[in-house]
Tab-separated table of C-alpha atoms in Angstrom:
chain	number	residue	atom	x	y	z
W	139	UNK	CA	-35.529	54.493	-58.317
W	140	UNK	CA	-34.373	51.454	-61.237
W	141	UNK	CA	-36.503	48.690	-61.102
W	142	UNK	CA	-35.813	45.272	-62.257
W	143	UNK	CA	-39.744	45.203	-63.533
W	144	UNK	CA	-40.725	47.546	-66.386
W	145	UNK	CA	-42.408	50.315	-64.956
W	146	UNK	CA	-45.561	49.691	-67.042
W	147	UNK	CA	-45.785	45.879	-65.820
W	148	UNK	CA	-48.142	44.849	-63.489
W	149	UNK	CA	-46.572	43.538	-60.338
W	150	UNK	CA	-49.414	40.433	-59.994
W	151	UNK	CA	-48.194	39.493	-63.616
W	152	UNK	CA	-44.268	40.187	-63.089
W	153	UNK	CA	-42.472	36.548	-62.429
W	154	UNK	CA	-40.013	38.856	-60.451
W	155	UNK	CA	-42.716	39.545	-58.173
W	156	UNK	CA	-43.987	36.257	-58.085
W	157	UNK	CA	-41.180	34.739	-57.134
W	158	UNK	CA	-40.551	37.023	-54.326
W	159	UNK	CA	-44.491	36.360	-53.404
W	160	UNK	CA	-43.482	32.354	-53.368
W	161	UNK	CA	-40.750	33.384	-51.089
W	162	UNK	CA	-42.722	35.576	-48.901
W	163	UNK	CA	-45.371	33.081	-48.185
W	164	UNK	CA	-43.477	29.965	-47.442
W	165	UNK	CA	-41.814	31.629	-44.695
W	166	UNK	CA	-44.862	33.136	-43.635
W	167	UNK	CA	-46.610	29.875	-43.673
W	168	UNK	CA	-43.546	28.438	-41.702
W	169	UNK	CA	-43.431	30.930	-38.965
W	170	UNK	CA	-47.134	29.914	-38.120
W	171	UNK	CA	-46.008	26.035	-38.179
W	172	UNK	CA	-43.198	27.406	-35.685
W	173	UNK	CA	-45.317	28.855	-33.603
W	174	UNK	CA	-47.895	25.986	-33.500
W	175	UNK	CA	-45.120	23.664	-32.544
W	176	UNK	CA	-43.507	25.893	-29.819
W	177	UNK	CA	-46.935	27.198	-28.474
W	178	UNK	CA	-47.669	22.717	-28.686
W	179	UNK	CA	-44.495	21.325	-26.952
W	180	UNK	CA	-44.537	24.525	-24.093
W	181	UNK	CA	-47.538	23.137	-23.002
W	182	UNK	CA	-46.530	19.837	-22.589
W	183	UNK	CA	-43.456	20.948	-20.623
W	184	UNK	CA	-45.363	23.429	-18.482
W	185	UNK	CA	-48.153	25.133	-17.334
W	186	UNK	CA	-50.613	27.268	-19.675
W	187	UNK	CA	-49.385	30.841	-17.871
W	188	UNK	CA	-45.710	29.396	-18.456
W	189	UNK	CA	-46.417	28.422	-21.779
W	190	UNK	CA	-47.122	32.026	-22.512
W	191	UNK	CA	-44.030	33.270	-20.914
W	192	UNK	CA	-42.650	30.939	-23.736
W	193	UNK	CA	-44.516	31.926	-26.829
W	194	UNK	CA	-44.409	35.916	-25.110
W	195	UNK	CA	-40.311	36.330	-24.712
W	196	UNK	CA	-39.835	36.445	-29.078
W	197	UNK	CA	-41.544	39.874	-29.012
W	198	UNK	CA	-38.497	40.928	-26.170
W	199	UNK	CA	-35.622	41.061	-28.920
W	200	UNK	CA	-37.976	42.118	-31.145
W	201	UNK	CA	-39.081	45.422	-28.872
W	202	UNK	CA	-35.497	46.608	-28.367
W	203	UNK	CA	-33.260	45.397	-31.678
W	204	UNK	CA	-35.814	46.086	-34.444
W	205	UNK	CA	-34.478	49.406	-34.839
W	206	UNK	CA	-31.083	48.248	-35.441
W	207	UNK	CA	-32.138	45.663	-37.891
W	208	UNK	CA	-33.525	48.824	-39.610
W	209	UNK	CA	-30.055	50.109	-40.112
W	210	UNK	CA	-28.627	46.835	-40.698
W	211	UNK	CA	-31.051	46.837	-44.066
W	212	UNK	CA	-30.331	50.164	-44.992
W	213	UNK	CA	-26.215	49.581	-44.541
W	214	UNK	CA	-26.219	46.308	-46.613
W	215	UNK	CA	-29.649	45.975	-48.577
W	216	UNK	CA	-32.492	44.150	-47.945
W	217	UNK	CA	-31.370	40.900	-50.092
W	218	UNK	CA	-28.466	39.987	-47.994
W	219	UNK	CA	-30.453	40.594	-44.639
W	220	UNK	CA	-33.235	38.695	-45.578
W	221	UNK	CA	-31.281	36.038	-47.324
W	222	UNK	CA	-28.785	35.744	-44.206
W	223	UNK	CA	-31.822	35.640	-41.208
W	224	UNK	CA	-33.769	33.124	-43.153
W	225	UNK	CA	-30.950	30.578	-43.042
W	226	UNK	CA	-30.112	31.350	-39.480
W	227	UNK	CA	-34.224	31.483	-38.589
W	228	UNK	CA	-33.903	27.779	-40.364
W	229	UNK	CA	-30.611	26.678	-38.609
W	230	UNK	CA	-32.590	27.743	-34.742
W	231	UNK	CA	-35.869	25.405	-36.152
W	232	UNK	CA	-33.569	22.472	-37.085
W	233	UNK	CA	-32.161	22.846	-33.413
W	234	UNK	CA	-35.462	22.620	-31.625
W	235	UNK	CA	-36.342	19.638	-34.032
W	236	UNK	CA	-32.887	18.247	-32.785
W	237	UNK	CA	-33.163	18.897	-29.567
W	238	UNK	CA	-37.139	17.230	-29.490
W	239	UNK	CA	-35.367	13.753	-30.873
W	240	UNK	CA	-33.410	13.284	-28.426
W	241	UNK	CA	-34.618	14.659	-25.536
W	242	UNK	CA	-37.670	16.307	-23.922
W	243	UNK	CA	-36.288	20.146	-23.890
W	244	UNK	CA	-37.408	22.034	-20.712
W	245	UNK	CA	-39.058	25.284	-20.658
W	246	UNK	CA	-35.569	26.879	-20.234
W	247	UNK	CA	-34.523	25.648	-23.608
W	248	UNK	CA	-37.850	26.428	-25.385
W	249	UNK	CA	-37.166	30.149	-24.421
W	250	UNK	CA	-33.981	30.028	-25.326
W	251	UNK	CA	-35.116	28.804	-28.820
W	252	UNK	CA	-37.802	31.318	-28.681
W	253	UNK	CA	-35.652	34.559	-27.617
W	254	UNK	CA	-32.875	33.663	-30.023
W	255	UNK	CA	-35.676	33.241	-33.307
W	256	UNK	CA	-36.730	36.521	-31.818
W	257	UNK	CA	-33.221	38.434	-31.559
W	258	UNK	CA	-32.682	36.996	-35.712
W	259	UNK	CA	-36.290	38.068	-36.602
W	260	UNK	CA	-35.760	41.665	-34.733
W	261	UNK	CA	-33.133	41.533	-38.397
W	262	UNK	CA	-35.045	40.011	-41.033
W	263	UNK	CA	-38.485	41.633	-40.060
W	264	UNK	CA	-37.187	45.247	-41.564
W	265	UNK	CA	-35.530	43.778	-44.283
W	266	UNK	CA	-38.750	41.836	-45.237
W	267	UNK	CA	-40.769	44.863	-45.101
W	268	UNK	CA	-38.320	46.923	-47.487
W	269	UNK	CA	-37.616	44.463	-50.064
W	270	UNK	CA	-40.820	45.052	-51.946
W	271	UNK	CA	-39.389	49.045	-52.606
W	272	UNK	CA	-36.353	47.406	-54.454
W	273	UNK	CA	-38.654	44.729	-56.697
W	274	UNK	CA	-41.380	46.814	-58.407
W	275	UNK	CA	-42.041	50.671	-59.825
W	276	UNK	CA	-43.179	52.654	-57.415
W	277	UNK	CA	-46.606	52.749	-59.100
W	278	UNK	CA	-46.804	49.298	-57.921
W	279	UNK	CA	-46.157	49.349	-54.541
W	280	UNK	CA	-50.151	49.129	-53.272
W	281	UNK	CA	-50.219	46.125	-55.432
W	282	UNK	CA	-47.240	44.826	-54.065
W	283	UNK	CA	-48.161	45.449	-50.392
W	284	UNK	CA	-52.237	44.177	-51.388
W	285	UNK	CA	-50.042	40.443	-52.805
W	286	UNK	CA	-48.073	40.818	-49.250
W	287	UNK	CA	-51.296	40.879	-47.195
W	288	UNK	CA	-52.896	38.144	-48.712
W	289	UNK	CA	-49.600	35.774	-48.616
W	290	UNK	CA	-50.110	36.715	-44.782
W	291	UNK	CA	-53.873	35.438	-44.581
W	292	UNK	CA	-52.893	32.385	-46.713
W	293	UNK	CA	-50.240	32.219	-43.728
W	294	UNK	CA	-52.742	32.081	-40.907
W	295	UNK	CA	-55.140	30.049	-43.119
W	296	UNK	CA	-52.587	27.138	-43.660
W	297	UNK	CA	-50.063	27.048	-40.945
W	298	UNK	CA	-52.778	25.984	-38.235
W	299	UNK	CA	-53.520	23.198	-39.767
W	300	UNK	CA	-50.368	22.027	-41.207
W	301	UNK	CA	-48.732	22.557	-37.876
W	302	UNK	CA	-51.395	20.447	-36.811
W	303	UNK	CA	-50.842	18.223	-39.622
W	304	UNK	CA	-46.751	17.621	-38.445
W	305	UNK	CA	-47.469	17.298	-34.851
W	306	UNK	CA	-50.064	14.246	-35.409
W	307	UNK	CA	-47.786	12.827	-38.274
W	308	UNK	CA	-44.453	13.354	-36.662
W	309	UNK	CA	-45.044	14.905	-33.328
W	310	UNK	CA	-42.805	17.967	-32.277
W	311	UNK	CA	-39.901	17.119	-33.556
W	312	UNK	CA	-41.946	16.710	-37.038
W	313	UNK	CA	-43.949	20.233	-36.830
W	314	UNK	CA	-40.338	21.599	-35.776
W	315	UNK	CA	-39.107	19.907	-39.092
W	316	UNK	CA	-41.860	21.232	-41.266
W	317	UNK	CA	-41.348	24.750	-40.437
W	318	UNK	CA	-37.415	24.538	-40.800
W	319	UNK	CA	-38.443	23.048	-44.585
W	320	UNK	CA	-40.490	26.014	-45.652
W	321	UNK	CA	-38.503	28.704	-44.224
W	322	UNK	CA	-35.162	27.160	-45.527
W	323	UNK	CA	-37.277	26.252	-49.092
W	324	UNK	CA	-38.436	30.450	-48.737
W	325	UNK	CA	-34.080	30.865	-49.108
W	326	UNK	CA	-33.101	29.572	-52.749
W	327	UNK	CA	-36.117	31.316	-54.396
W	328	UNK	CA	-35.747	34.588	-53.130
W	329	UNK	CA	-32.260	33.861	-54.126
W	330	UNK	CA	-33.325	33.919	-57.642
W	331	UNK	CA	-35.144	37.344	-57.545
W	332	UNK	CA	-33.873	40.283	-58.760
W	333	UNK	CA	-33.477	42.983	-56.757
W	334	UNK	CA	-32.492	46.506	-58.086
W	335	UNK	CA	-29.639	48.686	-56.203
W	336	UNK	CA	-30.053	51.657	-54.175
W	337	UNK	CA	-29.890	54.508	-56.629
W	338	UNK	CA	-26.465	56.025	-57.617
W	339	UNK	CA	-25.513	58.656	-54.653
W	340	UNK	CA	-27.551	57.033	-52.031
W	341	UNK	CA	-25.721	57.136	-48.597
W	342	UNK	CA	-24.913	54.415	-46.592
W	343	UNK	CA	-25.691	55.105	-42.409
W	344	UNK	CA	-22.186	55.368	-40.546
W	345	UNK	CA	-20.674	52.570	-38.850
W	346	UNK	CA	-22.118	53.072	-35.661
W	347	UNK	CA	-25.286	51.962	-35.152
W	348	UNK	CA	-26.489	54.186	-32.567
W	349	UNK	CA	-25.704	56.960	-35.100
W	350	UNK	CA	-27.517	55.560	-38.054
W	351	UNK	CA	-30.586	55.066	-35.956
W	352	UNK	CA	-30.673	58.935	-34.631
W	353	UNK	CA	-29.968	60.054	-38.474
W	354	UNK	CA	-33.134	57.832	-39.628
W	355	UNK	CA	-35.281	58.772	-36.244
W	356	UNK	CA	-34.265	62.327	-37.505
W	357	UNK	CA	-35.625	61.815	-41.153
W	358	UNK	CA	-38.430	60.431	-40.307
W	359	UNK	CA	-38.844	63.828	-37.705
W	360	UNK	CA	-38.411	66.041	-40.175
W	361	UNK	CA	-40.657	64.496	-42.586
W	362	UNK	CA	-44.231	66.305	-43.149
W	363	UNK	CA	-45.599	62.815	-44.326
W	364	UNK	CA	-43.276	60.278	-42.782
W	365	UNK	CA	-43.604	62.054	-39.072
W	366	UNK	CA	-47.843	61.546	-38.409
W	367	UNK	CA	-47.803	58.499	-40.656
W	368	UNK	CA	-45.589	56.682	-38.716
W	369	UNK	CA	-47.105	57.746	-35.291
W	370	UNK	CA	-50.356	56.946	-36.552
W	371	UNK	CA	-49.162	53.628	-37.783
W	372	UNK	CA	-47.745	53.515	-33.806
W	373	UNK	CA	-51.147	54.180	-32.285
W	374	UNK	CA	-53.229	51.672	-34.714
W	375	UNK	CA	-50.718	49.188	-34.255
W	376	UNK	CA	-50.853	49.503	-30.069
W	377	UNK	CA	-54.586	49.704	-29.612
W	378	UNK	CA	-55.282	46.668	-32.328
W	379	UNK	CA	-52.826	44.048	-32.019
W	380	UNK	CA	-54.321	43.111	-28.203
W	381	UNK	CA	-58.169	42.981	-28.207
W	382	UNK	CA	-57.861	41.072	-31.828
W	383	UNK	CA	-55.221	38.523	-30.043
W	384	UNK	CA	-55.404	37.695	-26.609
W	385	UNK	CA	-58.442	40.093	-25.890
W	386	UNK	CA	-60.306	38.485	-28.679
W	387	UNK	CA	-59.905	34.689	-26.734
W	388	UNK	CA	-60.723	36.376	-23.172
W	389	UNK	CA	-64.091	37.719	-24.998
W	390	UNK	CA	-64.982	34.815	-26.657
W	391	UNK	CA	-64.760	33.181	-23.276
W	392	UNK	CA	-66.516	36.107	-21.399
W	393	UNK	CA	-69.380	35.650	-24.128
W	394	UNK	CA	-69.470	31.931	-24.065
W	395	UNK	CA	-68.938	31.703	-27.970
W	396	UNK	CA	-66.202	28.903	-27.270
W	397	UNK	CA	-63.724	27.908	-29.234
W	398	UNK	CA	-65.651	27.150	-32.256
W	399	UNK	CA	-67.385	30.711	-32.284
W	400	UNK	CA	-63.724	32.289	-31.399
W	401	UNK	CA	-63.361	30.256	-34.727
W	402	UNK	CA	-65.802	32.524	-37.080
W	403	UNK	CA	-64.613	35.786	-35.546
W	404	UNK	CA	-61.408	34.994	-36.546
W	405	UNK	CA	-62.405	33.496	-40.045
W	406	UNK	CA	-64.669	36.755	-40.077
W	407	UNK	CA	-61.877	39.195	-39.677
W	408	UNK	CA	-59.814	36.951	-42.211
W	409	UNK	CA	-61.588	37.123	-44.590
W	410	UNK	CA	-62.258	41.251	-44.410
W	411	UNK	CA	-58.362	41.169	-44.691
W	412	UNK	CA	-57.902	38.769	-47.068
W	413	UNK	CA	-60.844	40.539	-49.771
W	414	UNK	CA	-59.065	43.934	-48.759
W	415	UNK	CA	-55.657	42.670	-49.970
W	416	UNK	CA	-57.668	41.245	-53.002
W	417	UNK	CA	-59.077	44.336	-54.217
W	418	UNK	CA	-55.113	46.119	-53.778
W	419	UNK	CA	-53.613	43.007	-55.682
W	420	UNK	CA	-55.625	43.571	-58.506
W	421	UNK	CA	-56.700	47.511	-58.216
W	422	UNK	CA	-53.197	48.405	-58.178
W	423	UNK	CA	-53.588	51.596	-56.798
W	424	UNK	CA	-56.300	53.907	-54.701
W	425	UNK	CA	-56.605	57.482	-55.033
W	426	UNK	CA	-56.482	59.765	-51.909
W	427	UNK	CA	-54.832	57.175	-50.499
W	428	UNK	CA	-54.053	59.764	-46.771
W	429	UNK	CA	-58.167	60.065	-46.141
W	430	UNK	CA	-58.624	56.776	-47.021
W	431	UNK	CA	-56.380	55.613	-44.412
W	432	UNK	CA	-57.875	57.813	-42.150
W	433	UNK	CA	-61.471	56.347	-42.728
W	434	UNK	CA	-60.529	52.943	-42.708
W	435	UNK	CA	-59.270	53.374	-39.372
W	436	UNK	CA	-62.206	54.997	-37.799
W	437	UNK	CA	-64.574	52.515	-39.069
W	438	UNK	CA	-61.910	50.160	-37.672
W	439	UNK	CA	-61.413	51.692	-34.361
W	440	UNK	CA	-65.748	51.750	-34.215
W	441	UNK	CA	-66.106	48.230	-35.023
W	442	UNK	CA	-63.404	47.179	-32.331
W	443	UNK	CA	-65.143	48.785	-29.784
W	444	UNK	CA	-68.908	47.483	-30.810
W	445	UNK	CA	-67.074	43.755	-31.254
W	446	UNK	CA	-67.449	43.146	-27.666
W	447	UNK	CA	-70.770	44.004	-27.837
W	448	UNK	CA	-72.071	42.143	-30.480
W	449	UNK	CA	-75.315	39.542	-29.094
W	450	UNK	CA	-73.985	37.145	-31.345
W	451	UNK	CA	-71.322	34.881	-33.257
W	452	UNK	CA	-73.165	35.731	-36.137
W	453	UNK	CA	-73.403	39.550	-35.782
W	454	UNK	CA	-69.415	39.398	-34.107
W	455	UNK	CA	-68.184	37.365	-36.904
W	456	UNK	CA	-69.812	40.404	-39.022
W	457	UNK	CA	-68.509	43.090	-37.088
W	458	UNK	CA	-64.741	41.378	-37.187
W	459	UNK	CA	-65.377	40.990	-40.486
W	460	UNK	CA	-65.223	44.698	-40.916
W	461	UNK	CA	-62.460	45.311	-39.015
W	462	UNK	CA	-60.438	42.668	-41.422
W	463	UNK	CA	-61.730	45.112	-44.489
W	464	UNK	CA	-60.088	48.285	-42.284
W	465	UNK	CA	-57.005	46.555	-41.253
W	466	UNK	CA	-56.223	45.013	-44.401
W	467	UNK	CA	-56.489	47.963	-46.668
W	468	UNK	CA	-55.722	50.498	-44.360
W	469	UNK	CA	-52.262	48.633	-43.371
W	470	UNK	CA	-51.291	47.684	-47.117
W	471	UNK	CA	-51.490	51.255	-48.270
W	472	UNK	CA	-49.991	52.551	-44.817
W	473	UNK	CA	-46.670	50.105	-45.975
W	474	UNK	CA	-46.696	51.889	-49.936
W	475	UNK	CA	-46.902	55.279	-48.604
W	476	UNK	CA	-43.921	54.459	-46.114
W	477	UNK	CA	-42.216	53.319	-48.885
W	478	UNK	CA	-42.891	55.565	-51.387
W	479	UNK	CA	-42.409	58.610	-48.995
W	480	UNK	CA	-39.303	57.419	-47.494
W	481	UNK	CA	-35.401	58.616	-49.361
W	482	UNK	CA	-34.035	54.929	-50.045
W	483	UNK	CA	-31.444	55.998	-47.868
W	484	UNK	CA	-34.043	55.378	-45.392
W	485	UNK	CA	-36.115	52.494	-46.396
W	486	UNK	CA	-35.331	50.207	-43.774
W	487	UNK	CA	-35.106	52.194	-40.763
W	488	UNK	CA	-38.296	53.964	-41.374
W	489	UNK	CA	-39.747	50.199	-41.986
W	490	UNK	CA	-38.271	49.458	-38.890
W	491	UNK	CA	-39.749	51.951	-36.315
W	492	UNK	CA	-43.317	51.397	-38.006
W	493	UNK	CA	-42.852	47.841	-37.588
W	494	UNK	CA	-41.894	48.222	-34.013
W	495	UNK	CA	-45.278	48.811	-32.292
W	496	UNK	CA	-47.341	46.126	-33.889
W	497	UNK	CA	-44.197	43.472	-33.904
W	498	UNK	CA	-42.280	44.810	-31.299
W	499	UNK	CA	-43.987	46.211	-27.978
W	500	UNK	CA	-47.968	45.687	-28.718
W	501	UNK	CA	-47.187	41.858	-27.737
W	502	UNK	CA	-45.833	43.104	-24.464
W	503	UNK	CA	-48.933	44.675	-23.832
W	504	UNK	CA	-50.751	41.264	-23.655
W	505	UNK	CA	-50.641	40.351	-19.970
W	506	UNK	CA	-51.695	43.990	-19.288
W	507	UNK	CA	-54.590	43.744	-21.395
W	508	UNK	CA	-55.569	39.774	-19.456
W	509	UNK	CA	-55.005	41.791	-16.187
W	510	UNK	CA	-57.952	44.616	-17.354
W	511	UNK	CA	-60.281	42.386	-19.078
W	512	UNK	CA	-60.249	39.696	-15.883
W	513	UNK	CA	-61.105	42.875	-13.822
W	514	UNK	CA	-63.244	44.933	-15.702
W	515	UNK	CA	-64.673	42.730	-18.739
W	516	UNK	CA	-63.317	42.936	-22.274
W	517	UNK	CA	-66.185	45.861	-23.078
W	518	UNK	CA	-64.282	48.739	-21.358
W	519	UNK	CA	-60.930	47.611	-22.637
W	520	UNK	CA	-62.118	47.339	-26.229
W	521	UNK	CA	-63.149	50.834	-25.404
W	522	UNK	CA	-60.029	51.823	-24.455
W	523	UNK	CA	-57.844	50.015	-27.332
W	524	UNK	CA	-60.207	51.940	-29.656
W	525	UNK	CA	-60.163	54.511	-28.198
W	526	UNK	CA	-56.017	54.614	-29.091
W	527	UNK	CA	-56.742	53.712	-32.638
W	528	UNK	CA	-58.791	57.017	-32.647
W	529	UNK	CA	-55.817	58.765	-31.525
W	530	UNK	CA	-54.563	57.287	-34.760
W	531	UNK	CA	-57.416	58.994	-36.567
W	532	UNK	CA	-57.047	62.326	-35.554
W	533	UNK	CA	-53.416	62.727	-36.141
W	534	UNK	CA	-53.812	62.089	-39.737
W	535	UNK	CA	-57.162	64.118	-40.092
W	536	UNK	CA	-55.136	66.828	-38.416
W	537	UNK	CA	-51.557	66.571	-40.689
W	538	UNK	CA	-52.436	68.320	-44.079
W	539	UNK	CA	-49.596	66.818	-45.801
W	540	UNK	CA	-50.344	63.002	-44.389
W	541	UNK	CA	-54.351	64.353	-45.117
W	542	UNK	CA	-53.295	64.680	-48.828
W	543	UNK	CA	-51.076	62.208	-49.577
W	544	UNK	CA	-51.388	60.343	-53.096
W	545	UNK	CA	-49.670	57.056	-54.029
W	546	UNK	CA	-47.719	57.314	-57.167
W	547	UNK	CA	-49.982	56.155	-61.009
C-alpha cells in the first residue's frame, strides 16, 4: 500500500503522524469533557437511574449503525468521514452549549443530544480506527496503534478534570463549550495530514449499503486470520468493557474502597495501559504477535476475575494494574493485525464489526451486569465476564493461522 511516510521512518518521529496524533487526542480529550458535562447537567435535571438512561442511549446508534459507518469509510475514505463527523460531532456540542444558555434543557433534550452524537459517532468511530492504515508503512502500524492507546489514556487522564475545570469556571454551558473547542480544533489539523489513496484497483462497496456490509461480513468469513481475530476481539471486548466500567464502581462500593480507592484501581489499570502503549510507541513492533495476544488475554481474563477478590486497594490497584498491561498491548496489536490482515478494500468495515462489541453493544450490557452484581455480588459476575474473555483465549489458541500470525518488520 503507498504511504505518505517513507517506509523506513519511524512513525513516533514522522510529523505526518504527529499531526494526526494531535488530532486524535484533542478529540479524544473532548469526548471525555462531553461526557463529563452530559453525565453533570443529567443529573441536575433528573434522577441518578435517569441520568444513566441519558449517558446509556449514545451506545443505541452506535450498536445498530456502526456497521454502516464501516462501509461509509470504505466507499469514500477515511479522511472525508472523519473530517465530515468531527464538524457535525462539534455542531451537536455547540447546540447543547446553546441550548444550556438559554434554558435549562430537560432530560428529553439531553437524550436527544446524546442519541444524535451517538448516530454521527456510529460514522466517525470506523473511520477513526482505519485512518492510521492510510498514514504509515505497514511496518509501523503497532507503533501507530501503541501512539493511539496512549492519546486515549492521556484522554481519560485530562478530560476529568478539565471537564471539571469548565463546569466550575463556566458551568454547563462552559464544559459544553470546551468540548465543542477541542473537537472542532481536532478538524483543521487533521486537515493538514496527508493521507495516501487506496491502492490502484481497489474496489469501492456497491451503492447499497446492505450489500457492502454482507460483501465485508463475507471477507472477513472467509478470512483464516480476520475470522477468529475478530470473534476473539468480540468476546474480549463483551466480557471486559462491564466489570472494568460499571462493575468496577458496584465493587468498589461492595468492598467499601469508596470513591477515592475506586480512584487507584482506575489510576492502576491506567497506568498498565498507558506503559503498554509506551513500550508499542517506541518498540515499534513485537514478534509472534498471534500468541502474544493470546497470553495477554489470559493473564487478563485471570486478573479480572481475582480483581474482585483482592483484600485490598493496594493489592486491587495492583491486580488492575495488570489488566491495563493486557488490555493495552493486547488491544493495540489486535488493531495492527486487523489492519494489516485486512484487503484495503476492507479496512473500514472490518474496523467496524471489531469495533462494534466494545463500542457498540458491551455498553448495553451495563444494566444487566448492575442487575447480577446487586443479586449475586460482583465476585461471581467477574467470574463470569472472565470467564467470556477466556472464550476469547481459546479461539485464538485453537486457529493456527490467528496462532501464527506475525506483524509486518
Amino acid at each position: 500500500m503507498p504511504s505518505p511516510s517513507a517506509p523506513e521512518a519511524a512513525a513516533h518521529r514522522d510529523p505526518n503522524v504527529l499531526r494526526w496524533l494531535g488530532a486524535y487526542t484533542a478529540s479524544a480529550v473532548g469526548d471525555t469533557v462531553y461526557f463529563v458535562a452530559l453525565s453533570w447537567t443529567a443529573v441536575q435535571a433528573g434522577t441518578p437511574a435517569q441520568a444513566g438512561v441519558v449517558t446509556a442511549v449514545a451506545a443505541v446508534p452506535r450498536a445498530l449503525l456502526m456497521l454502516g459507518g464501516g462501509v461509509l469509510t470504505d466507499r469514500y475514505g477515511p479522511r472525508p468521514v472523519v473530517l465530515g463527523s468531527s464538524a457535525l460531532r462539534c455542531l451537536l456540542v455547540v447546540v447543547a452549549a446553546g441550548m444550556l444558555l438559554v434554558t435549562s434543557p430537560g432530560l428529553w433534550a439531553l437524550g436527544a443530544v446524546a442519541l444524535l452524537f451517538g448516530t454521527v459517532d456510529a460514522v466517525f468511530l470506523p473511520a477513526a480506527g482505519a485512518l492510521p492504515a492510510r498514514i504509515t508503512a505497514p511496518g509501523q502500524l503497532a507503533r501507530v496503534h501503541g501512539m493511539r492507546g496512549l492519546a486515549t489514556r492521556l484522554a481519560t487522564v485530562l478530560g476529568g478534570p478539565l471537564g471539571g475545570l469548565g463546569i466550575a469556571l463556566g458551568g454547563t454551558a462552559g464544559a459544553f463549550g470546551l468540548a465543542a473547542l477541542l473537537i472542532g480544533g481536532s478538524v483543521p489539523v487533521l486537515w493538514a495530514v496527508r493521507v495516501a489513496e487506496a491502492p490502484a484497483g481497489t474496489p469501492r462497496p456497491p451503492d447499497a449499503v446492505l450489500s457492502g456490509l454482507r460483501d465485508g461480513l463475507r471477507h472477513i468469513a472467509r478470512h483464516r486470520v480476520l475470522r477468529p481475530l475478530v470473534l476473539a476481539t468480540a468476546l474480549g471486548d463483551l466480557g471486559f468493557v462491564g466489570p472494568m466500567n460499571l462493575g468496577l464502581t458496584l465493587l468498589a462500593r461492595e468492598q467499601g474502597w469508596g470513591a477515592a480507592g475506586m480512584g487507584w484501581v482506575l489510576a492502576g489499570f491506567g497506568a498498565g495501559a498507558g506503559a503498554a502503549s509506551l513500550l508499542l510507541a517506541l518498540r515499534g513492533r513485537v514478534p509472534r504477535a498471534g500468541l502474544v495476544i493470546a497470553a495477554g488475554e489470559l493473564v487478563g481474563c485471570l486478573a479480572i476475575a481475582g480483581l474482585a477478590h483482592a483484600p485490598s486497594v493496594v493489592l486491587a490497584t495492583a491486580v488492575a494494574l495488570v489488566i491495563g498491561l493486557a488490555a493495552g498491548l493486547g488491544g493495540a496489536l489486535r488493531g495492527a493485525l486487523l489492519q494489516v490482515t485486512a484487503d484495503p478494500a476492507y479496512v473500514g468495515r472490518v474496523t467496524s464489526v471489531a469495533a462494534l462489541a466494545g463500542f457498540g453493544l458491551a455498553p448495553l450490557t451495563f444494566p444487566l451486569v448492575g442487575a447480577a452484581v446487586e443479586r449475586w455480588s460482583a465476585g461471581p459476575v467477574f467470574a463470569v465476564c472472565a470467564a467470556l474473555c477466556g472464550l476469547g483465549v481459546l479461539v485464538t489458541l485453537g486457529s493456527g493461522p490467528l496462532r501464527r500470525a506475525e506483524l509486518p518488520r
